[in-house]
Amino acid sequence: MGFDTIITNGTVVTATDTYAADVAIEDGKITAIGKSLPRDAKKVIDATGRYVFPGGIDAHTHLDMPFGGSTSADDFETGTTAAAYGGTTTIVDFAIQYKGQDLRTAFDTWMKKADGKAVADYAFHCIMTDVPAARLEEMNALVRDGVTSFKLFMAYPGVFMLDDATIFRVLQQTSKNGAMVCMHAENGGAIDVIVQQALAEGKTAPKYHALTRPTSLEAEAVSRAIALAEIAGSPLYIVHLSCDDALQKVREGRDKGLPVYAETCPQYLYLSLDNFDNPGGFDGAKYVFTPPLREKWNQEKLWQGLKNDHLQVVSTDHCPFCFKEQKELGRDDFTKIPNGGPGIEHRFSLIYSGGPAAGRFSINRFVEIVATTPAKLFGLYPRKGTIAVGSDADIVIFDPNREHTISAATHHMRVDYSMFEGIKVKGMPDVVLSRGKVLVEGDKFYGRAGAGEFIKRATYSGA
Ligand code: URP
Ligand code: ZN
Ligand code: ZN
């Protein structure tokens, strides 16, 4: 008997090529790609009329994360299950170092959260919140263990925010150990002043979360972060970029030839300040995340940024909190609404619909944005992020014509609302494989909690 599985008659799409071919799988790896491969496999999947994409990589998720007096509603089982339904087969989540802790404690804590639960593969960035000299040294040990990126915050004073000197020291360290800094870029100090003034004026509704975080304070922080990274000689990845003002700063950095990269998220491409216009007022809590939603005109600027490679990645920043009991914690004060929104399930379809299906960019650019570039930037390539002989058989057989209306009534995330409720997408994953095993076929789930493995990542290789 030949292959374990063969995917026949599909159109293989990578970041660079589109071609008709069969894909053969043995022991979880792609072992052959070619025309009319032998059919003597244990399982044959006919992909006629469909694309064969590499599995999606979501480089920004927060599963089972304590935050704002609550814990994000998806754990590693429900979160990776929902991800798989949507065509994402690898996530990079965040292990948080709390004040006084060493980095190893953060890593161990998040490894325990995922162990036995994840249905698909996972890796970790480490969030650093407390950085005496010993922690700088310790970064190197984490890098050796496959945690090759560190998130720093320029926002959330008193909780996560680091000062510029500390950020600069970390960047100097990553310039030596090859790791990537992922930056939450907002000027937290100035925002805090505006927030306190708003509260003093009785402005407590959810929309004030957005109105107290101006775009220029995101742009300022992006610009400062780039300057610090340039002087330190380190690459830099801006997370969850939300607006054109910040995009222009990334563009300037890249135009200077600096190794600066940025992701945006589906919420900034599809939603806007208009989502706060609702009769009850508090419904807007569903859209409280950071950075906030922006004026609608920013959306097209971000799409064009993706097209023109001023932005390189779309991740979800999936950080779900139920409306009932979690978002409701902030009914009388927007600062008490847990920050974050659910998005892990629909990234692939939303970006396919708004990208290639809408004529904005090619299917190859789509693959680059949702799989190949995150794999390269975060040390997963070529094991993941492409369809190639020797790569993990993480594969999405995608029907470009299947339509779907996103709704909390049908989604698989463990959260009681959808940010994208009622949005129609064109293009849906039909079959999703992780290391050669079918996780999802149509509506049916075949995955198993614990089947997902921790992936030790290499260091950044440029993209
Ligand atoms: O509101 C957000 N984005 N919550 C998750 C934490 C973060 O800053 O990424
Ligand atoms: Zn952030
Ligand atoms: Zn986040």
mmCIF file of C-alpha atoms in Angstrom, residues 205-420:
data_model
loop_
_atom_site.group_PDB
_atom_site.id
_atom_site.type_symbol
_atom_site.label_atom_id
_atom_site.label_comp_id
_atom_site.label_asym_id
_atom_site.label_seq_id
_atom_site.Cartn_x
_atom_site.Cartn_y
_atom_site.Cartn_z
ATOM 1 C CA ALA A 205 -20.259 53.995 27.689
ATOM 2 C CA PRO A 206 -18.257 51.448 25.634
ATOM 3 C CA LYS A 207 -17.697 53.828 22.722
ATOM 4 C CA TYR A 208 -15.472 55.965 24.958
ATOM 5 C CA HIS A 209 -12.985 53.106 25.005
ATOM 6 C CA ALA A 210 -12.449 53.873 21.323
ATOM 7 C CA LEU A 211 -12.746 57.652 21.560
ATOM 8 C CA THR A 212 -10.067 57.904 24.267
ATOM 9 C CA ARG A 213 -7.395 56.116 22.200
ATOM 10 C CA PRO A 214 -6.650 58.430 19.231
ATOM 11 C CA THR A 215 -4.950 57.082 16.124
ATOM 12 C CA SER A 216 -2.045 59.518 16.528
ATOM 13 C CA LEU A 217 -1.173 57.885 19.851
ATOM 14 C CA GLU A 218 -0.925 54.521 18.105
ATOM 15 C CA ALA A 219 1.159 56.092 15.318
ATOM 16 C CA GLU A 220 3.436 57.816 17.827
ATOM 17 C CA ALA A 221 4.151 54.545 19.611
ATOM 18 C CA VAL A 222 4.777 52.693 16.325
ATOM 19 C CA SER A 223 7.229 55.386 15.306
ATOM 20 C CA ARG A 224 8.998 55.307 18.702
ATOM 21 C CA ALA A 225 9.196 51.506 18.636
ATOM 22 C CA ILE A 226 10.740 51.570 15.163
ATOM 23 C CA ALA A 227 13.330 54.131 16.241
ATOM 24 C CA LEU A 228 14.263 52.065 19.291
ATOM 25 C CA ALA A 229 14.531 48.878 17.191
ATOM 26 C CA GLU A 230 16.632 50.676 14.581
ATOM 27 C CA ILE A 231 19.145 51.877 17.157
ATOM 28 C CA ALA A 232 19.213 48.487 18.861
ATOM 29 C CA GLY A 233 19.645 46.717 15.513
ATOM 30 C CA SER A 234 16.691 44.407 16.079
ATOM 31 C CA PRO A 235 13.800 43.316 13.860
ATOM 32 C CA LEU A 236 10.374 44.451 15.015
ATOM 33 C CA TYR A 237 6.822 43.178 14.512
ATOM 34 C CA ILE A 238 3.940 45.527 15.273
ATOM 35 C CA VAL A 239 0.891 43.615 16.469
ATOM 36 C CA HIS A 240 -2.771 44.433 15.810
ATOM 37 C CA LEU A 241 -2.185 47.599 13.761
ATOM 38 C CA SER A 242 -5.550 49.338 13.449
ATOM 39 C CA CYS A 243 -5.302 52.515 11.385
ATOM 40 C CA ASP A 244 -3.736 54.381 8.500
ATOM 41 C CA ASP A 245 -1.792 56.785 10.757
ATOM 42 C CA ALA A 246 0.119 53.850 12.253
ATOM 43 C CA LEU A 247 0.446 52.147 8.868
ATOM 44 C CA GLN A 248 2.240 55.207 7.475
ATOM 45 C CA LYS A 249 4.875 54.878 10.205
ATOM 46 C CA VAL A 250 5.465 51.212 9.360
ATOM 47 C CA ARG A 251 5.714 52.133 5.725
ATOM 48 C CA GLU A 252 8.326 54.810 6.467
ATOM 49 C CA GLY A 253 10.386 52.291 8.434
ATOM 50 C CA ARG A 254 10.214 49.698 5.677
ATOM 51 C CA ASP A 255 11.046 52.323 3.052
ATOM 52 C CA LYS A 256 14.264 52.968 5.007
ATOM 53 C CA GLY A 257 15.022 49.264 4.612
ATOM 54 C CA LEU A 258 14.473 48.397 8.270
ATOM 55 C CA PRO A 259 13.313 44.873 9.188
ATOM 56 C CA VAL A 260 9.948 46.155 10.415
ATOM 57 C CA TYR A 261 6.779 44.099 9.947
ATOM 58 C CA ALA A 262 3.165 44.533 10.966
ATOM 59 C CA GLU A 263 -0.015 42.573 11.270
ATOM 60 C CA THR A 264 -3.570 43.792 11.183
ATOM 61 C CA CYS A 265 -6.677 41.836 12.183
ATOM 62 C CA PRO A 266 -10.036 41.116 10.507
ATOM 63 C CA GLN A 267 -11.867 43.397 12.952
ATOM 64 C CA TYR A 268 -9.975 46.451 11.661
ATOM 65 C CA LEU A 269 -10.709 45.427 8.070
ATOM 66 C CA TYR A 270 -14.437 44.809 8.547
ATOM 67 C CA LEU A 271 -15.616 46.845 11.560
ATOM 68 C CA SER A 272 -15.441 50.522 12.479
ATOM 69 C CA LEU A 273 -16.590 53.161 14.967
ATOM 70 C CA ASP A 274 -20.048 52.711 13.396
ATOM 71 C CA ASN A 275 -20.340 49.464 15.356
ATOM 72 C CA PHE A 276 -20.793 51.550 18.496
ATOM 73 C CA ASP A 277 -23.990 53.110 17.066
ATOM 74 C CA ASN A 278 -26.529 50.879 18.697
ATOM 75 C CA PRO A 279 -29.701 51.701 20.531
ATOM 76 C CA GLY A 280 -28.900 50.134 23.916
ATOM 77 C CA GLY A 281 -25.473 51.743 24.158
ATOM 78 C CA PHE A 282 -23.868 48.866 26.009
ATOM 79 C CA ASP A 283 -23.997 46.510 23.001
ATOM 80 C CA GLY A 284 -20.812 48.305 21.933
ATOM 81 C CA ALA A 285 -18.986 46.333 24.654
ATOM 82 C CA LYS A 286 -18.755 43.523 22.079
ATOM 83 C CA TYR A 287 -16.293 45.709 20.188
ATOM 84 C CA VAL A 288 -14.117 46.789 23.095
ATOM 85 C CA PHE A 289 -10.600 45.685 22.312
ATOM 86 C CA THR A 290 -7.279 47.451 22.011
ATOM 87 C CA PRO A 291 -6.305 49.228 19.812
ATOM 88 C CA PRO A 292 -9.948 50.157 19.226
ATOM 89 C CA LEU A 293 -12.068 50.347 16.114
ATOM 90 C CA ARG A 294 -11.415 53.352 13.905
ATOM 91 C CA GLU A 295 -13.256 55.520 11.369
ATOM 92 C CA LYS A 296 -14.433 53.388 8.462
ATOM 93 C CA TRP A 297 -12.158 54.935 5.821
ATOM 94 C CA ASN A 298 -9.166 53.267 7.486
ATOM 95 C CA GLN A 299 -10.405 49.846 6.342
ATOM 96 C CA GLU A 300 -9.552 50.317 2.674
ATOM 97 C CA LYS A 301 -6.146 51.769 3.598
ATOM 98 C CA LEU A 302 -5.401 48.580 5.533
ATOM 99 C CA TRP A 303 -6.570 46.355 2.659
ATOM 100 C CA GLN A 304 -4.306 48.301 0.309
ATOM 101 C CA GLY A 305 -1.500 48.003 2.860
ATOM 102 C CA LEU A 306 -1.892 44.213 2.705
ATOM 103 C CA LYS A 307 -1.932 44.272 -1.070
ATOM 104 C CA ASN A 308 1.226 46.380 -1.299
ATOM 105 C CA ASP A 309 3.161 44.582 1.442
ATOM 106 C CA HIS A 310 3.167 47.556 3.780
ATOM 107 C CA LEU A 311 1.385 45.103 6.065
ATOM 108 C CA GLN A 312 2.546 41.497 6.000
ATOM 109 C CA VAL A 313 0.213 39.403 8.136
ATOM 110 C CA VAL A 314 -3.387 39.085 9.283
ATOM 111 C CA SER A 315 -3.744 37.519 12.737
ATOM 112 C CA THR A 316 -6.864 37.551 14.872
ATOM 113 C CA ASP A 317 -5.836 38.768 18.364
ATOM 114 C CA HIS A 318 -8.531 36.274 19.396
ATOM 115 C CA CYS A 319 -9.288 37.160 23.011
ATOM 116 C CA PRO A 320 -12.931 36.205 23.556
ATOM 117 C CA PHE A 321 -15.072 37.323 26.478
ATOM 118 C CA CYS A 322 -18.760 36.473 26.656
ATOM 119 C CA PHE A 323 -21.144 39.391 26.586
ATOM 120 C CA LYS A 324 -23.051 38.015 29.558
ATOM 121 C CA GLU A 325 -21.134 38.240 32.829
ATOM 122 C CA GLN A 326 -17.772 39.072 31.236
ATOM 123 C CA LYS A 327 -18.266 42.149 29.029
ATOM 124 C CA GLU A 328 -21.063 43.107 31.457
ATOM 125 C CA LEU A 329 -18.453 43.735 34.148
ATOM 126 C CA GLY A 330 -18.061 47.155 32.567
ATOM 127 C CA ARG A 331 -21.722 48.155 32.315
ATOM 128 C CA ASP A 332 -21.121 51.362 34.296
ATOM 129 C CA ASP A 333 -17.513 52.010 33.320
ATOM 130 C CA PHE A 334 -15.894 51.162 29.982
ATOM 131 C CA THR A 335 -12.495 50.687 31.634
ATOM 132 C CA LYS A 336 -13.878 47.612 33.414
ATOM 133 C CA ILE A 337 -14.934 45.866 30.172
ATOM 134 C CA PRO A 338 -12.458 43.030 29.534
ATOM 135 C CA ASN A 339 -10.546 44.012 26.397
ATOM 136 C CA GLY A 340 -10.685 41.566 23.510
ATOM 137 C CA GLY A 341 -12.852 40.028 20.844
ATOM 138 C CA PRO A 342 -13.465 36.579 19.315
ATOM 139 C CA GLY A 343 -12.070 35.993 15.843
ATOM 140 C CA ILE A 344 -10.026 32.782 15.621
ATOM 141 C CA GLU A 345 -12.593 30.974 13.464
ATOM 142 C CA HIS A 346 -13.232 33.273 10.543
ATOM 143 C CA ARG A 347 -9.883 34.808 9.575
ATOM 144 C CA PHE A 348 -9.321 32.589 6.538
ATOM 145 C CA SER A 349 -12.758 33.177 5.024
ATOM 146 C CA LEU A 350 -12.895 36.882 5.869
ATOM 147 C CA ILE A 351 -9.510 37.556 4.275
ATOM 148 C CA TYR A 352 -10.256 35.344 1.278
ATOM 149 C CA SER A 353 -13.596 37.150 0.755
ATOM 150 C CA GLY A 354 -12.202 40.644 1.137
ATOM 151 C CA GLY A 355 -8.953 39.786 -0.658
ATOM 152 C CA PRO A 356 -8.958 37.524 -3.737
ATOM 153 C CA ALA A 357 -12.750 37.159 -3.976
ATOM 154 C CA ALA A 358 -13.138 40.943 -3.964
ATOM 155 C CA GLY A 359 -10.331 41.369 -6.511
ATOM 156 C CA ARG A 360 -8.005 43.173 -4.096
ATOM 157 C CA PHE A 361 -5.086 40.737 -4.324
ATOM 158 C CA SER A 362 -4.146 37.307 -5.653
ATOM 159 C CA ILE A 363 -4.715 33.925 -4.032
ATOM 160 C CA ASN A 364 -0.918 33.662 -3.689
ATOM 161 C CA ARG A 365 -0.790 36.895 -1.720
ATOM 162 C CA PHE A 366 -3.665 35.535 0.391
ATOM 163 C CA VAL A 367 -1.596 32.432 1.248
ATOM 164 C CA GLU A 368 1.391 34.627 2.040
ATOM 165 C CA ILE A 369 -0.641 36.785 4.455
ATOM 166 C CA VAL A 370 -2.449 34.013 6.344
ATOM 167 C CA ALA A 371 0.220 31.293 6.354
ATOM 168 C CA THR A 372 3.618 31.732 4.697
ATOM 169 C CA THR A 373 4.794 35.056 6.109
ATOM 170 C CA PRO A 374 3.752 34.316 9.708
ATOM 171 C CA ALA A 375 5.573 30.977 9.333
ATOM 172 C CA LYS A 376 8.733 32.728 8.125
ATOM 173 C CA LEU A 377 8.690 35.548 10.654
ATOM 174 C CA PHE A 378 8.060 33.219 13.575
ATOM 175 C CA GLY A 379 10.437 30.387 12.715
ATOM 176 C CA LEU A 380 7.905 27.790 11.532
ATOM 177 C CA TYR A 381 8.894 27.740 7.857
ATOM 178 C CA PRO A 382 9.212 25.485 5.855
ATOM 179 C CA ARG A 383 7.803 22.935 8.265
ATOM 180 C CA LYS A 384 4.589 24.956 8.152
ATOM 181 C CA GLY A 385 3.140 27.711 5.975
ATOM 182 C CA THR A 386 3.536 26.074 2.577
ATOM 183 C CA ILE A 387 2.708 23.021 0.475
ATOM 184 C CA ALA A 388 6.050 21.348 -0.231
ATOM 185 C CA VAL A 389 7.614 17.912 -0.033
ATOM 186 C CA GLY A 390 8.862 17.518 3.537
ATOM 187 C CA SER A 391 6.436 20.031 5.061
ATOM 188 C CA ASP A 392 3.849 19.025 7.650
ATOM 189 C CA ALA A 393 0.637 17.965 5.929
ATOM 190 C CA ASP A 394 -1.348 20.876 7.393
ATOM 191 C CA ILE A 395 -3.721 21.437 4.514
ATOM 192 C CA VAL A 396 -6.987 23.253 3.819
ATOM 193 C CA ILE A 397 -9.155 22.088 0.946
ATOM 194 C CA PHE A 398 -11.053 25.255 0.249
ATOM 195 C CA ASP A 399 -14.213 25.784 -1.756
ATOM 196 C CA PRO A 400 -13.964 29.282 -3.267
ATOM 197 C CA ASN A 401 -17.672 29.300 -4.117
ATOM 198 C CA ARG A 402 -19.257 28.172 -0.859
ATOM 199 C CA GLU A 403 -21.050 31.024 0.845
ATOM 200 C CA HIS A 404 -21.646 31.398 4.549
ATOM 201 C CA THR A 405 -23.211 33.970 6.839
ATOM 202 C CA ILE A 406 -21.214 34.316 10.046
ATOM 203 C CA SER A 407 -23.287 33.939 13.195
ATOM 204 C CA ALA A 408 -22.903 33.092 16.867
ATOM 205 C CA ALA A 409 -25.687 30.556 16.271
ATOM 206 C CA THR A 410 -23.360 28.416 14.141
ATOM 207 C CA HIS A 411 -19.814 29.294 15.153
ATOM 208 C CA HIS A 412 -17.647 26.977 17.248
ATOM 209 C CA MET A 413 -15.977 29.522 19.520
ATOM 210 C CA ARG A 414 -17.123 29.310 23.159
ATOM 211 C CA VAL A 415 -18.520 32.798 23.246
ATOM 212 C CA ASP A 416 -22.085 34.087 23.133
ATOM 213 C CA TYR A 417 -21.771 36.629 20.302
ATOM 214 C CA SER A 418 -19.939 37.155 17.031
ATOM 215 C CA MET A 419 -18.143 40.378 16.137
ATOM 216 C CA PHE A 420 -18.937 39.559 12.518
#
